[in-house]
Every structure is written in C-alpha cells, then in structure tokens.
XYZ file of C-alpha atoms in Angstrom:
726
model
C 61.004 58.875 -143.540
C 61.453 62.591 -142.885
C 58.783 63.518 -145.484
C 56.375 61.115 -143.828
C 57.152 62.632 -140.454
C 56.502 66.136 -141.766
C 53.156 65.187 -143.306
C 51.948 63.535 -140.124
C 53.050 66.488 -138.006
C 51.112 68.895 -140.252
C 48.082 66.640 -140.087
C 48.247 66.438 -136.333
C 48.605 70.184 -136.018
C 45.512 70.749 -138.110
C 43.536 68.109 -136.251
C 44.301 69.503 -132.836
C 41.475 71.498 -131.283
C 42.563 71.312 -127.651
C 45.806 71.088 -125.728
C 44.287 68.102 -123.921
C 43.515 66.174 -127.086
C 45.945 63.325 -127.727
C 46.378 62.103 -131.269
C 48.679 59.129 -131.757
C 49.788 57.705 -135.079
C 50.650 54.068 -135.685
C 53.307 55.149 -138.165
C 56.788 54.196 -136.999
C 58.058 57.583 -138.051
C 55.616 59.678 -136.050
C 54.104 57.587 -133.311
C 55.993 59.735 -130.796
C 54.030 62.900 -131.329
C 50.681 63.985 -130.015
C 48.646 67.143 -130.368
C 50.039 68.797 -127.247
C 53.575 68.754 -128.604
C 52.521 70.665 -131.693
C 50.320 73.222 -129.990
C 52.104 76.486 -130.642
C 50.148 78.170 -127.831
C 51.406 75.752 -125.200
C 53.417 77.136 -122.297
C 57.128 76.520 -121.984
C 57.788 72.931 -121.026
C 60.735 70.661 -120.375
C 59.316 68.155 -122.883
C 60.450 70.437 -125.739
C 64.049 70.326 -124.563
C 66.769 72.930 -124.308
C 69.292 72.270 -127.099
C 67.022 69.766 -128.823
C 63.561 68.194 -128.637
C 64.113 64.776 -126.983
C 61.686 62.860 -129.194
C 61.487 61.762 -132.800
C 64.621 61.264 -134.917
C 67.865 63.049 -134.086
C 71.202 62.232 -135.693
C 74.375 63.322 -133.925
C 77.630 63.737 -135.810
C 80.428 62.031 -133.856
C 83.957 63.275 -134.494
C 86.945 61.403 -133.069
C 90.045 63.602 -132.946
C 93.705 62.599 -132.635
C 96.967 64.482 -133.002
C 99.149 63.955 -136.057
C 101.584 61.068 -135.639
C 104.765 63.095 -136.072
C 104.023 64.952 -132.841
C 103.395 61.821 -130.778
C 106.149 60.005 -128.850
C 105.354 56.319 -128.147
C 107.214 56.362 -124.832
C 104.974 59.208 -123.614
C 101.750 59.214 -125.604
C 100.997 55.501 -125.973
C 99.615 55.127 -122.450
C 95.895 55.033 -123.299
C 94.868 51.412 -122.926
C 91.612 51.739 -124.828
C 92.931 53.918 -127.653
C 96.388 52.686 -128.662
C 98.681 55.090 -130.444
C 98.337 54.832 -134.222
C 94.835 53.334 -134.131
C 92.092 55.191 -135.973
C 89.541 54.638 -133.181
C 89.337 53.413 -129.578
C 88.870 49.727 -128.763
C 86.201 47.732 -127.002
C 87.013 44.174 -125.935
C 90.088 44.197 -128.159
C 88.266 45.330 -131.300
C 87.715 48.720 -132.896
C 84.510 50.468 -131.901
C 83.781 50.767 -135.637
C 81.857 47.758 -136.934
C 81.992 46.217 -140.412
C 79.136 48.386 -141.654
C 81.139 51.427 -140.447
C 78.694 52.141 -137.636
C 79.694 52.788 -134.032
C 79.292 49.905 -131.636
C 77.774 52.298 -129.102
C 75.177 53.966 -131.360
C 72.627 53.031 -134.007
C 73.048 54.356 -137.533
C 70.057 52.889 -139.412
C 66.293 52.925 -138.830
C 66.352 49.135 -139.048
C 68.381 49.049 -135.831
C 65.399 50.488 -133.997
C 62.896 48.354 -135.905
C 64.748 45.248 -134.714
C 65.212 46.488 -131.164
C 65.080 43.780 -128.470
C 64.493 45.342 -125.035
C 65.909 42.275 -123.289
C 69.201 42.078 -125.168
C 72.245 42.450 -122.882
C 73.960 44.224 -125.792
C 71.741 47.220 -125.058
C 74.140 48.184 -122.276
C 76.791 48.815 -124.938
C 74.638 51.227 -126.906
C 73.399 54.733 -126.125
C 70.815 54.625 -128.930
C 69.290 51.585 -127.236
C 69.396 53.440 -123.910
C 67.485 56.478 -125.181
C 65.015 54.334 -127.119
C 64.166 52.219 -124.083
C 64.122 55.082 -121.572
C 61.847 57.120 -123.858
C 59.416 54.208 -124.316
C 60.213 54.243 -128.038
C 59.652 57.987 -128.470
C 63.249 59.052 -129.083
C 65.471 57.581 -131.808
C 68.889 59.095 -131.201
C 71.339 58.122 -133.968
C 75.114 58.424 -133.526
C 77.091 58.490 -136.771
C 80.808 59.071 -137.048
C 82.505 60.887 -139.906
C 82.934 58.844 -143.093
C 85.321 59.686 -145.891
C 83.303 61.184 -148.769
C 85.030 58.931 -151.338
C 85.320 55.578 -149.537
C 82.462 55.862 -147.011
C 84.857 54.417 -144.447
C 84.728 55.777 -140.916
C 87.544 58.216 -140.208
C 88.963 60.155 -137.307
C 90.441 63.631 -137.691
C 94.147 64.242 -137.094
C 95.256 67.766 -136.305
C 98.535 69.578 -135.808
C 98.737 70.232 -132.029
C 101.597 72.712 -132.059
C 100.973 75.958 -130.274
C 97.461 75.166 -129.022
C 97.170 77.017 -125.681
C 97.096 74.873 -122.546
C 94.491 77.182 -121.015
C 90.746 76.739 -121.322
C 90.922 79.094 -124.280
C 92.845 76.425 -126.148
C 89.595 74.563 -126.667
C 88.521 77.107 -129.272
C 91.759 76.615 -131.188
C 91.165 72.849 -131.054
C 87.764 73.375 -132.661
C 89.187 75.622 -135.347
C 91.802 73.075 -136.389
C 89.338 70.184 -136.363
C 86.961 71.891 -138.780
C 89.760 73.199 -140.954
C 90.822 69.586 -141.424
C 87.257 68.464 -142.138
C 86.906 71.131 -144.815
C 90.097 69.849 -146.409
C 88.638 66.344 -146.670
C 85.029 67.090 -147.645
C 83.879 69.024 -150.715
C 82.192 72.341 -149.984
C 78.824 71.057 -151.227
C 78.865 67.793 -149.278
C 75.318 66.953 -148.164
C 75.201 67.280 -144.376
C 71.397 67.547 -144.290
C 70.857 64.270 -142.422
C 72.508 66.008 -139.462
C 70.185 69.025 -139.755
C 66.644 67.664 -139.634
C 65.227 70.133 -137.115
C 65.657 73.661 -135.887
C 68.010 73.990 -132.955
C 67.610 75.422 -129.494
C 63.886 75.063 -128.816
C 64.778 76.300 -125.329
C 61.626 74.696 -123.956
C 59.321 76.473 -126.436
C 56.425 74.678 -128.131
C 57.004 73.056 -131.522
C 55.415 73.361 -134.925
C 55.673 71.348 -138.134
C 57.958 74.008 -139.611
C 60.604 73.077 -137.043
C 61.328 69.882 -139.012
C 62.825 69.633 -142.488
C 62.011 67.297 -145.345
C 64.558 64.692 -146.404
C 67.688 66.135 -148.098
C 66.741 69.596 -146.930
C 68.302 71.709 -144.202
C 66.185 72.840 -141.256
C 68.314 75.827 -140.231
C 71.753 75.232 -141.821
C 73.197 74.319 -138.440
C 74.005 70.763 -137.394
C 71.630 69.399 -134.784
C 74.174 67.883 -132.398
C 77.928 67.323 -132.584
C 79.992 65.103 -130.277
C 83.758 65.648 -130.330
C 85.919 62.982 -128.635
C 89.638 63.693 -128.305
C 92.486 61.227 -127.868
C 94.159 63.073 -125.050
C 95.497 62.780 -121.529
C 96.198 65.769 -119.258
C 99.091 63.821 -117.701
C 101.205 63.850 -120.887
C 104.458 65.702 -120.290
C 105.624 67.080 -122.567
C 102.284 67.481 -124.247
C 101.985 67.207 -128.071
C 101.126 70.914 -128.033
C 104.646 71.562 -126.732
C 103.343 72.585 -123.343
C 105.170 71.268 -120.266
C 102.646 72.345 -117.636
C 99.102 71.315 -116.845
C 96.402 71.344 -119.522
C 93.237 73.276 -118.598
C 90.801 71.766 -121.079
C 88.715 69.934 -118.447
C 87.552 66.351 -118.811
C 84.370 67.175 -120.677
C 82.103 70.103 -121.348
C 78.600 70.672 -122.620
C 78.511 72.643 -125.861
C 80.895 72.611 -128.779
C 81.688 76.247 -128.077
C 82.118 76.987 -131.745
C 80.604 78.703 -134.726
C 82.669 76.928 -137.362
C 81.634 76.351 -140.976
C 81.653 72.707 -142.045
C 80.396 73.206 -145.629
C 77.962 75.041 -147.908
C 74.562 74.507 -149.476
C 73.935 76.823 -152.432
C 76.483 79.241 -150.978
C 74.738 79.206 -147.603
C 77.240 78.179 -144.911
C 76.474 75.039 -142.908
C 77.584 75.752 -139.375
C 78.434 73.854 -136.242
C 76.832 75.839 -133.447
C 77.101 75.374 -129.715
C 74.706 72.419 -129.496
C 76.844 69.431 -128.726
C 79.483 68.194 -126.316
C 83.246 67.805 -126.153
C 85.127 65.118 -124.231
C 88.834 65.844 -123.917
C 90.014 62.768 -122.007
C 88.914 59.762 -124.085
C 91.051 57.136 -122.434
C 88.515 55.218 -120.367
C 86.634 52.013 -121.014
C 83.735 52.189 -123.426
C 81.038 52.255 -120.728
C 82.848 54.949 -118.775
C 83.055 56.936 -121.993
C 79.336 56.392 -122.576
C 78.677 57.542 -119.034
C 80.331 60.916 -119.529
C 78.743 61.381 -122.976
C 75.345 60.641 -121.415
C 76.077 63.075 -118.593
C 76.823 65.942 -120.978
C 73.849 65.078 -123.204
C 71.673 65.295 -120.095
C 72.897 68.840 -119.501
C 72.259 69.790 -123.133
C 68.891 68.076 -123.453
C 67.196 69.140 -120.208
C 69.723 71.205 -118.241
C 69.897 68.311 -115.798
C 71.703 69.441 -112.642
C 74.420 67.516 -110.830
C 73.007 64.907 -108.466
C 73.796 61.304 -107.435
C 77.360 62.422 -106.531
C 78.092 63.622 -110.082
C 80.939 66.153 -109.997
C 80.661 65.777 -106.217
C 78.250 68.711 -106.252
C 76.500 69.242 -102.921
C 74.198 72.185 -103.609
C 72.421 73.217 -100.412
C 72.852 69.884 -98.675
C 75.432 68.403 -96.351
C 75.282 64.791 -97.537
C 75.915 63.239 -100.939
C 73.487 60.548 -102.028
C 74.483 57.933 -104.574
C 71.716 56.882 -106.924
C 70.803 56.238 -110.525
C 70.044 58.365 -113.565
C 71.742 60.112 -116.445
C 74.277 61.901 -114.258
C 77.394 59.724 -113.816
C 75.882 56.374 -112.795
C 75.742 54.463 -116.110
C 78.855 52.330 -115.618
C 79.149 52.567 -111.839
C 75.800 51.635 -110.332
C 72.760 51.294 -112.596
C 72.475 51.918 -116.331
C 69.083 53.550 -116.198
C 67.244 56.870 -116.211
C 65.282 57.518 -113.063
C 61.523 58.066 -112.991
C 61.801 61.830 -112.516
C 64.105 62.207 -115.538
C 61.841 60.134 -117.793
C 58.782 62.126 -116.765
C 60.543 65.500 -117.041
C 61.737 64.605 -120.560
C 58.164 63.817 -121.612
C 59.056 60.162 -122.204
C 56.623 58.747 -119.653
C 53.730 59.948 -117.575
C 53.405 59.466 -113.833
C 51.129 56.464 -113.337
C 50.004 57.490 -109.847
C 50.614 61.131 -108.873
C 49.487 61.272 -105.250
C 48.808 64.280 -103.043
C 46.763 64.601 -99.838
C 44.053 66.295 -101.901
C 43.697 63.619 -104.579
C 44.441 60.383 -102.754
C 41.366 58.238 -103.409
C 41.694 54.496 -103.676
C 44.369 54.213 -101.019
C 45.773 51.034 -102.657
C 47.461 51.403 -106.049
C 48.770 48.794 -108.485
C 52.307 49.503 -109.719
C 53.696 47.323 -112.521
C 57.245 46.904 -113.795
C 59.154 50.143 -114.312
C 60.758 49.246 -117.644
C 58.218 46.937 -119.264
C 55.157 49.067 -118.494
C 56.928 52.421 -117.905
C 55.042 52.920 -114.656
C 56.029 55.039 -111.674
C 54.527 56.634 -108.585
C 55.070 60.114 -107.174
C 53.877 61.031 -103.661
C 53.847 64.595 -102.333
C 55.689 64.961 -99.030
C 53.851 66.726 -96.243
C 54.984 70.098 -94.851
C 57.282 70.750 -97.809
C 57.200 72.798 -100.958
C 57.722 70.729 -104.094
C 59.341 67.692 -102.471
C 58.272 64.243 -103.620
C 58.854 60.555 -103.020
C 59.224 58.490 -106.216
C 58.704 54.719 -106.444
C 59.986 52.420 -109.199
C 58.951 48.762 -109.148
C 61.571 46.604 -110.830
C 59.599 43.392 -110.873
C 60.845 41.761 -114.065
C 64.151 41.412 -115.886
C 65.793 44.204 -117.841
C 69.452 44.685 -118.764
C 69.088 48.314 -117.679
C 68.486 47.236 -114.084
C 72.160 46.275 -113.900
C 75.483 47.834 -114.774
C 77.918 46.979 -117.569
C 81.004 47.360 -115.362
C 81.994 46.176 -111.909
C 80.261 42.829 -112.234
C 83.304 40.895 -111.024
C 86.068 41.726 -108.575
C 89.822 41.521 -108.983
C 89.666 37.789 -108.422
C 86.965 37.231 -111.033
C 84.260 36.606 -108.438
C 80.805 38.081 -109.098
C 79.954 41.303 -107.287
C 76.352 40.920 -106.126
C 73.736 43.459 -107.100
C 70.061 43.398 -106.237
C 68.415 44.227 -109.553
C 64.797 43.607 -108.572
C 62.580 45.129 -105.950
C 61.167 48.470 -104.866
C 63.496 51.398 -105.569
C 62.690 54.754 -103.978
C 64.093 58.267 -103.880
C 62.995 61.720 -102.842
C 63.321 64.561 -105.338
C 63.540 68.331 -105.142
C 64.558 69.407 -108.649
C 61.411 70.422 -110.549
C 57.844 69.661 -109.549
C 56.365 70.660 -112.896
C 57.476 70.429 -116.506
C 56.837 74.154 -116.719
C 59.684 74.679 -114.254
C 62.554 74.977 -116.711
C 66.012 76.290 -115.958
C 69.555 76.613 -117.221
C 72.273 74.124 -116.349
C 73.521 74.279 -112.762
C 70.973 76.831 -111.622
C 68.443 74.590 -109.887
C 68.161 71.167 -108.276
C 71.811 70.452 -107.463
C 72.064 67.322 -105.291
C 68.270 67.266 -105.372
C 67.803 63.494 -105.491
C 68.123 61.472 -102.286
C 67.841 57.690 -102.360
C 65.940 55.815 -99.677
C 68.617 53.182 -99.282
C 67.008 49.869 -98.403
C 69.501 48.851 -95.723
C 68.923 52.128 -93.914
C 71.024 54.864 -92.306
C 73.614 54.213 -89.587
C 76.165 55.906 -87.373
C 79.339 55.065 -89.279
C 82.394 56.325 -87.396
C 85.744 56.643 -89.150
C 88.327 54.068 -88.082
C 91.288 54.250 -90.478
C 92.579 53.599 -93.969
C 93.972 50.166 -94.844
C 96.070 48.952 -97.761
C 94.061 46.240 -99.555
C 95.038 43.922 -102.370
C 91.429 43.720 -103.637
C 91.546 47.494 -104.138
C 94.592 47.183 -106.389
C 96.873 47.874 -103.432
C 95.222 51.190 -102.642
C 94.194 52.420 -99.220
C 90.506 52.057 -98.429
C 88.378 53.612 -95.713
C 87.069 51.422 -92.918
C 84.315 52.617 -90.575
C 82.791 51.117 -87.462
C 79.038 50.626 -87.163
C 77.560 52.228 -84.030
C 73.971 51.356 -84.786
C 70.954 52.636 -86.646
C 70.527 56.368 -87.035
C 67.601 56.940 -89.430
C 67.794 60.750 -89.283
C 71.591 60.839 -89.338
C 71.497 60.931 -93.120
C 74.420 58.580 -93.767
C 74.355 55.112 -95.355
C 76.921 52.742 -96.793
C 76.337 53.894 -100.386
C 77.171 57.556 -99.767
C 80.327 59.608 -99.573
C 81.141 59.841 -95.863
C 81.580 63.405 -94.592
C 84.399 63.732 -92.048
C 87.197 66.156 -91.158
C 89.786 63.973 -92.838
C 92.483 66.664 -92.953
C 91.779 67.584 -89.306
C 91.572 71.342 -89.743
C 88.377 71.899 -87.773
C 86.048 72.269 -90.730
C 84.470 70.189 -93.457
C 86.191 71.120 -96.696
C 83.748 71.751 -99.511
C 83.550 73.453 -102.886
C 80.906 76.110 -103.392
C 79.103 76.326 -106.699
C 76.612 74.042 -108.379
C 79.203 72.636 -110.781
C 80.709 70.721 -107.892
C 84.156 69.935 -106.592
C 85.252 67.912 -109.617
C 88.773 66.736 -108.858
C 89.255 69.252 -106.041
C 89.669 68.160 -102.438
C 86.614 67.786 -100.239
C 86.131 66.093 -96.888
C 84.167 63.155 -98.264
C 85.307 59.602 -98.925
C 83.746 56.412 -100.219
C 83.311 53.701 -97.594
C 84.781 50.359 -98.648
C 84.694 48.446 -95.374
C 82.486 48.282 -92.284
C 84.135 46.598 -89.335
C 86.979 45.657 -91.724
C 84.582 43.616 -93.840
C 84.371 44.573 -97.510
C 80.905 45.841 -98.444
C 81.276 47.676 -101.822
C 78.901 50.500 -100.926
C 79.796 52.448 -104.062
C 77.970 49.716 -106.037
C 74.807 50.240 -103.933
C 74.397 46.539 -103.048
C 71.437 46.946 -100.679
C 69.288 49.519 -102.453
C 65.797 47.916 -102.748
C 63.252 48.593 -100.015
C 62.636 45.296 -98.220
C 60.435 46.579 -95.395
C 56.684 45.932 -95.748
C 56.058 49.526 -94.721
C 57.996 52.799 -94.833
C 57.231 56.062 -93.050
C 59.014 58.806 -91.139
C 59.554 56.191 -88.427
C 61.265 53.375 -90.314
C 64.843 52.879 -91.441
C 65.152 54.049 -94.149
C 62.778 56.882 -93.262
C 60.758 59.135 -95.538
C 62.195 62.533 -94.692
C 62.344 65.997 -96.184
C 65.429 67.602 -97.698
C 67.459 69.366 -95.010
C 69.302 72.415 -96.364
C 72.569 73.325 -94.678
C 73.055 76.919 -93.650
C 76.765 77.086 -94.466
C 77.212 80.524 -92.924
C 75.406 79.834 -89.661
C 76.659 76.246 -89.387
C 73.105 74.929 -88.935
C 71.322 71.952 -90.477
C 67.596 72.353 -91.155
C 65.359 69.993 -89.161
C 63.638 66.765 -90.043
C 59.901 67.498 -90.299
C 57.861 64.676 -88.792
C 54.762 63.645 -90.705
C 51.997 61.029 -90.891
C 52.600 59.679 -94.411
C 53.210 55.948 -94.776
C 53.441 53.462 -97.657
C 52.606 49.796 -97.192
C 53.654 47.229 -99.791
C 51.858 43.993 -100.606
C 51.111 41.760 -103.599
C 47.798 40.713 -105.110
C 46.846 37.205 -106.191
C 48.706 37.710 -109.474
C 51.882 38.606 -107.606
C 51.712 42.270 -108.640
C 52.866 45.045 -106.348
C 50.230 47.015 -104.469
C 51.060 50.224 -102.613
C 48.799 51.541 -99.878
C 49.098 55.290 -99.257
C 48.107 56.675 -95.874
C 48.545 60.372 -95.123
C 47.045 59.979 -91.617
C 49.163 57.230 -90.130
C 51.661 58.881 -87.771
C 52.295 55.703 -85.759
C 55.735 54.770 -84.441
C 55.164 51.022 -84.498
C 58.587 49.761 -83.439
C 61.424 51.023 -81.271
C 62.865 54.093 -82.963
C 65.720 56.551 -82.556
C 65.765 60.252 -83.430
C 68.853 62.440 -83.628
C 69.708 65.924 -84.823
C 67.210 68.762 -85.233
C 63.587 67.560 -85.401
C 60.274 69.430 -85.627
C 56.731 68.132 -85.125
C 54.831 70.531 -87.422
C 51.560 72.176 -86.553
C 48.529 69.962 -87.157
C 50.388 66.650 -86.910
C 49.556 63.895 -84.432
C 52.337 61.376 -83.848
C 51.652 58.286 -81.747
C 54.161 56.022 -79.996
C 52.691 52.512 -80.075
C 52.010 50.393 -77.012
C 55.150 48.860 -75.411
C 57.382 50.770 -77.836
C 60.442 52.909 -77.096
C 61.397 56.253 -78.625
C 65.032 57.207 -78.031
C 66.329 60.730 -78.560
C 70.063 61.079 -78.011
C 73.165 62.578 -79.552
C 74.128 61.457 -83.026
C 77.542 60.062 -83.862
C 77.140 61.352 -87.430
C 78.243 64.939 -88.006
C 75.631 67.609 -88.663
C 77.865 70.676 -88.644
C 80.545 71.871 -91.055
C 82.601 73.721 -88.438
C 83.657 72.219 -85.146
C 82.358 73.903 -81.987
C 84.430 73.046 -78.920
C 85.995 70.274 -80.968
C 82.700 68.669 -82.039
C 81.000 68.498 -85.429
C 77.802 67.147 -83.836
C 74.958 69.409 -82.754
C 72.783 68.234 -79.874
C 69.477 66.551 -80.695
C 66.391 68.721 -80.364
C 62.629 68.445 -80.809
C 60.201 71.333 -81.161
C 56.521 70.386 -80.887
C 54.727 73.187 -82.682
C 51.362 74.771 -81.935
C 48.326 72.542 -82.614
C 50.451 69.406 -82.884
C 50.335 66.433 -80.547
C 52.649 63.693 -79.328
C 50.887 60.650 -77.870
C 52.596 58.036 -75.711
C 50.393 54.953 -75.704
C 50.143 52.305 -72.989
C 53.474 51.205 -71.503
C 55.463 53.125 -74.101
C 58.725 54.817 -73.158
C 60.277 58.050 -74.378
C 63.967 58.326 -73.496
C 65.454 61.820 -73.713
C 69.186 61.293 -73.332
C 72.501 63.153 -73.378
C 72.063 66.890 -74.021
C 68.835 66.561 -76.023
C 66.485 69.536 -75.796
C 62.675 69.223 -76.140
C 60.224 72.101 -76.238
C 56.387 72.031 -76.407
C 55.024 75.264 -77.873
C 51.824 77.020 -76.810
C 48.696 74.988 -77.653
C 50.741 71.916 -78.479
C 49.732 68.744 -76.668
C 51.365 65.852 -74.847
C 49.224 62.782 -74.148
C 50.466 59.983 -71.884
C 48.373 56.832 -71.536
C 48.507 54.222 -68.800
C 52.030 53.273 -67.648
C 53.661 55.498 -70.252
C 57.074 56.813 -69.178
C 59.397 59.665 -70.009
C 63.000 58.990 -68.924
C 65.007 62.201 -68.841
C 68.761 62.487 -68.361
C 69.832 65.206 -65.963
C 71.856 66.713 -68.821
C 68.787 66.898 -71.079
C 66.046 69.525 -71.144
C 62.270 69.105 -71.359
C 60.455 72.444 -71.461
C 56.954 73.623 -72.281
C 54.873 76.761 -72.631
C 52.334 77.749 -70.006
C 49.631 77.152 -72.628
C 50.812 73.661 -73.541
C 48.003 71.098 -73.146
C 48.584 67.903 -71.139
C 46.387 64.778 -71.074
C 48.084 62.529 -68.514
C 46.961 59.161 -67.160
C 47.384 58.837 -63.387
C 49.862 55.960 -63.844
C 52.076 57.843 -66.333
C 55.545 58.711 -65.017
C 58.482 61.027 -65.625
C 61.864 59.775 -64.402
C 64.666 62.331 -64.059
C 67.967 60.747 -63.108
C 67.174 58.721 -59.974
C 63.956 60.602 -59.204
C 60.510 59.344 -60.299
C 57.483 61.645 -60.604
C 53.863 61.166 -61.413
C 53.469 62.856 -64.772
C 50.629 65.132 -63.638
C 52.822 66.336 -60.738
C 55.893 66.889 -62.934
C 54.037 69.007 -65.485
C 52.106 71.092 -62.938
C-alpha cells in the first residue's frame, strides 16, 4: 500500500501546475491527497500539521506500562477498577481491551478495518480510528497498534522497576529511560519498526513532498511517527511503588514523549523515539474517559489546538467558561465529535458557505447534514476582527452526535440528550489556515456556544447533599429571568465568589487551572430541580431566527481586562439568521446583514456599544429594558458588588430608532450616552422611561428626530420628547 501511495504522490506532484488545481485519485491508498498538499511552494498551513500531517496513513505505537509485581502491594495498588493489579491490560466491559486478533478495541490495526467501516455503527464510539476516519471524511487513517512480542506476536505491556524514580516532573524522563531499556531487552536490535516510520516527522505546518513518505519496509527518517505511552499509575498511592511517600508530580497527561531514546537499529542506524507522541500517567479511568484524554493530547500534537470548551478550565482572556464539543475534553462528557472549525482547520473538510458582508449573495443557503455531507457554515461577525459564527446542521442520525458515557443516571434511567437540530458556536481561534501557532499561545477559551435555551441570571442559592450525585454536594441556583448579554447559561461553569474573599479566584496562563482552585462550579440544579447542565441538554437552536436581539444572542467575544477589572462591551449589530425548511425538509438559512430589528421584548445588561454606522430599530409595541444584571461582570468586588452598572454608548453616525408605541426602559443605575452625530429617532407614542437613579446624556451635536407624541418619563414627571431633549 505504501508503494502505491508513493507512486500516486509523485504522479500528482508532477501533474500539478497550479496551487488551485485539485487532483483526486480513486485509489483507496491515496484518495486523500490533492495537488495543493504536494505543492512545495505553498505557504505554511495548518493542514500540514505540527507533529504530523493529519491525512493519509499514520500508525501510532501504543505502549502500556506497569510496574513490576514485586513492588506492588494489593492492599494499596489494586484500587484501579479498570486495570486490575496483575492484568496485562486495562478492561472494558469486563474484558481485556486486547481482542482475539491482538488488536486494541479502541483502535484499528488493519486496512480492512477502514475498508469495512460503517459510519452508522454505534461501536464507532469505542474507537479512535473510527473517530478520525469519520471526522476527516475518510482522509485520515490513524492506526493504533500496541507492542507485540517478537516471538509470539501476542500483545504485551512493559513492566519496569519503579525504585528510585523521582517523584518530581523530572521523574518522567527516568520513566521513559526504563521503558525503552525494557523494550530493547525484549526485541532484537534489528527488529523491523518501519511500519511505525512511514513519513518524516514534524512538518511544523510546512508543505509536503513525495519524499516525505517512505516505501513499504523502509524508514522515512529513522524516528517513529507517533508513540502513545499509557501508565498504570495513580498519584494517590501512598507509599508509591517508587518508594516515595509524598505527592507525585508527573501530571495526568502531557503532549510529547519527551525522549530521545533508541528503540532499535536498522543497518547500524539507530531507530529513535523522538518527542512526537503523548504520555498519560493516570490510566485508571473508563475506556471512553481514557480515549478523551488521548484525543485531547493528540489534538495538541496534531494542530496545537488550544484549551477551550472548559478543558483544563482554561479561561484565556475571557471571564466565562463555555461548555461545548470538539477534540478538547468533551468526547465522553458531552458530544463525541469534532467541531466544524477543527475539521476545517485540519484540512478534513471545506466550509460549505463562508459568508461575509462582502460576499453574501443568495441570502438563502441550503445546509445539509453535518456528518453525512460534511457541510458547515461560517458567518463573519460585524465590528470584530476574525470572529465568526459557525453552524452545524445535525439533521440525520450519527453515533457521533451522542456520547458514550452518561446515558443513564444512578437509577438506570435514560439521561435525555438532544442529538439533532441546529448547533451553533462563535469562534476566535484562527480565521485562516495560514494562522498557525504553538500549543497554548493562541485561541484559549476561544469557542463560545450559542446555547439553545439561552442565557439567564442564575443566582447562587446553596449546596445540597444529593443521593443521585453519589451523596455529593451539588450547587443549586435560582433563576431570576433571561439575561441574554449576561453570558451565563445552565451548561457553563458558574463564576461566583464561592470562598467569599472579595475576588474571583482564577489561574493565569493558557494551560488553565487544571486541578487548582478557581471560583467556578458546575450547576446541577435550578430551583432545586435537577437539570444536568454539564451534559448540555438544551443545546440546539430552536428559535426560527437568531440575532443580537434574541436569547441566545449572536454576540462578540468580550475580553476581560483583569488588571482594570473591566469587561469589554457587547457590540450591537444588524446580522440575523433565519431558519426554515424547503419542500424536501432540508434546512435553509437566510443571512441578513442589514436587519437590526428588535422584534420582541428584550433586555440588555452590562457594557453595550452601538457601533458607528449601525441602525438598530425597536419594533412597534415592543419594550427594551436596560437594567442592572444579577450576573457578575467584575472579578474584584467594588463596594461589595461584583456587578458593574449597565451602560450604552451610541457612537457617532449610529442610530437608535424607537418605532410606534415602543418603550425603552432605562432602570437602576444604567448610564446611556449619545455621541456627537449619533441619532435618536422616536416615532408616534414612543416612550423612554428613565429611573431617577439612571442617566441619559447626549452631545450637543447629537441628532434628534422626535414625533410630537413621543414622551420621556423621569420618575413621576412626564415630558414631551422634543422638550426634554432641547
């Protein structure tokens, strides 16, 4: 197969006369490649990958590692439910993860596994090879093969002597050394490792050529392509098999094997294990949780994916944590799927409809099923730099629309999950494939889900001991009503001063808080009714239309100025999406960049700006309420409060229109300012109701267009609008 791949690659390279020319082969071995991917003059691109090119055939060597039995005490070290002491490998559903043909249950080993792939099989959720094959639209065949004894061809794990291995992070290097010493004892020096070295490593986003791939039974660069090391280990063991009686600093998992060990030789040339790979030090979870962390670290290695969707509880520049879906820590918890941005950034799919104000043409677009047809939509957000709204239409059935865990509760009752519908998120990670970066340097917390149920003022009540939560305390909040711009929904970690020290505890750095304390908790109950928000039960968009003035709203990312204790404003805009179906029942999306209509009663809180050039209209008989949020928007309390007053700045050349009989209520300590050359229009019977504690101010060059019947009511006093604004 590898020879065939090489020949086709060479042929494609010679046939290519333009970076825009696409040449596809029907050959199973090479149908993934096109002329662009072999154009050596192409610019750096994420599609070429960081540690490895995420297309074609890649075979990872999987090494399970245990400590030698004589250093293990059953009363201490037999506490790992899914990897019992004395067993060669972990278990899944009571059976070894090694199947009769000596392959891993969670990874394909043979080409025939891909040839017989069934995209609708529920067994796909147990298999990372199936995951990558489906997410890549058949472009990436990622094999996972464990060590096999050179004489028996039976799968083996490696047992090492743990004595004296340092408990510090530096002990990881000693672990590596002992693992590969043991492997060299078992395997002859000239063992053929070439199937694990089929390509040159570390493309680092550079363009490919045919010489980057080796022929069968040949080595590409005498360095294994990808190594996964999984240790039977728990940091809670005391004493530890190493002899250490304090904490172990090896971390749960880490990208990179961190080694330059020799595993064998080919004609006296050493075959090395470089840094490309991952290590997982705490392999005591269920299979799908193990797959989740392996997928997470592969995502870092493959594309330098940053932490988002609450992974590592990394907040980046933003105050709120948004749950979601993708390759970062959601596989077992919420949805076992790669999101549309990840698939596009990896080069696995193209954006079906990439919409900007400049190129929007046919305002209605057909969007078919996300998995079956690999379609997606990206819409540029107004008044932002490189911020986008992504739409996935999950119209049909796919096992990847669900999750392998958390399908039943403690009582065996099904936990509901809406697997079909319109799924949406905003993204600020990388707008172009040419925007490449190292891990944890860009895009942290840069995916924000538009949660279908919307955003609310959830106020902390208390913690309650619950049997359904395995007799743990769970957080209950009270619902104080819709707050679209408050930024908090039931599927997020709730920010609150839980330790009551006058500030929101957080961990700086893009790698996140990990197991460290932060002032953020998962909500389990609303009004003392269980709602399972961490499973994202109400994610699909069910509104017929979404805009800046719906709940959920389409809003920009709001960076938090941690030093100044200020949250960036919501930027109002005129973009709207309307959803409908055609006669065939297929989803149609209408894009309108010049809508700007507040069609139903709406509430705004926090800092808000109406940018220059925008015209926002409050519909007839509709109410706009601006008052103080009950959701925090500060990280340090000021006079005992974590909530900044609501404000609106109407910038130059922008306009706010109040249509007939509409009402604008400016309550509490809200502050409104109309800049020079901004405009306020009030039609017949329109009203502004202003609390005496609120402020409404304008520049001497603000423009007013006021109907004679329009009114401004301040406290108990009513004014004609044209008299009030004189």
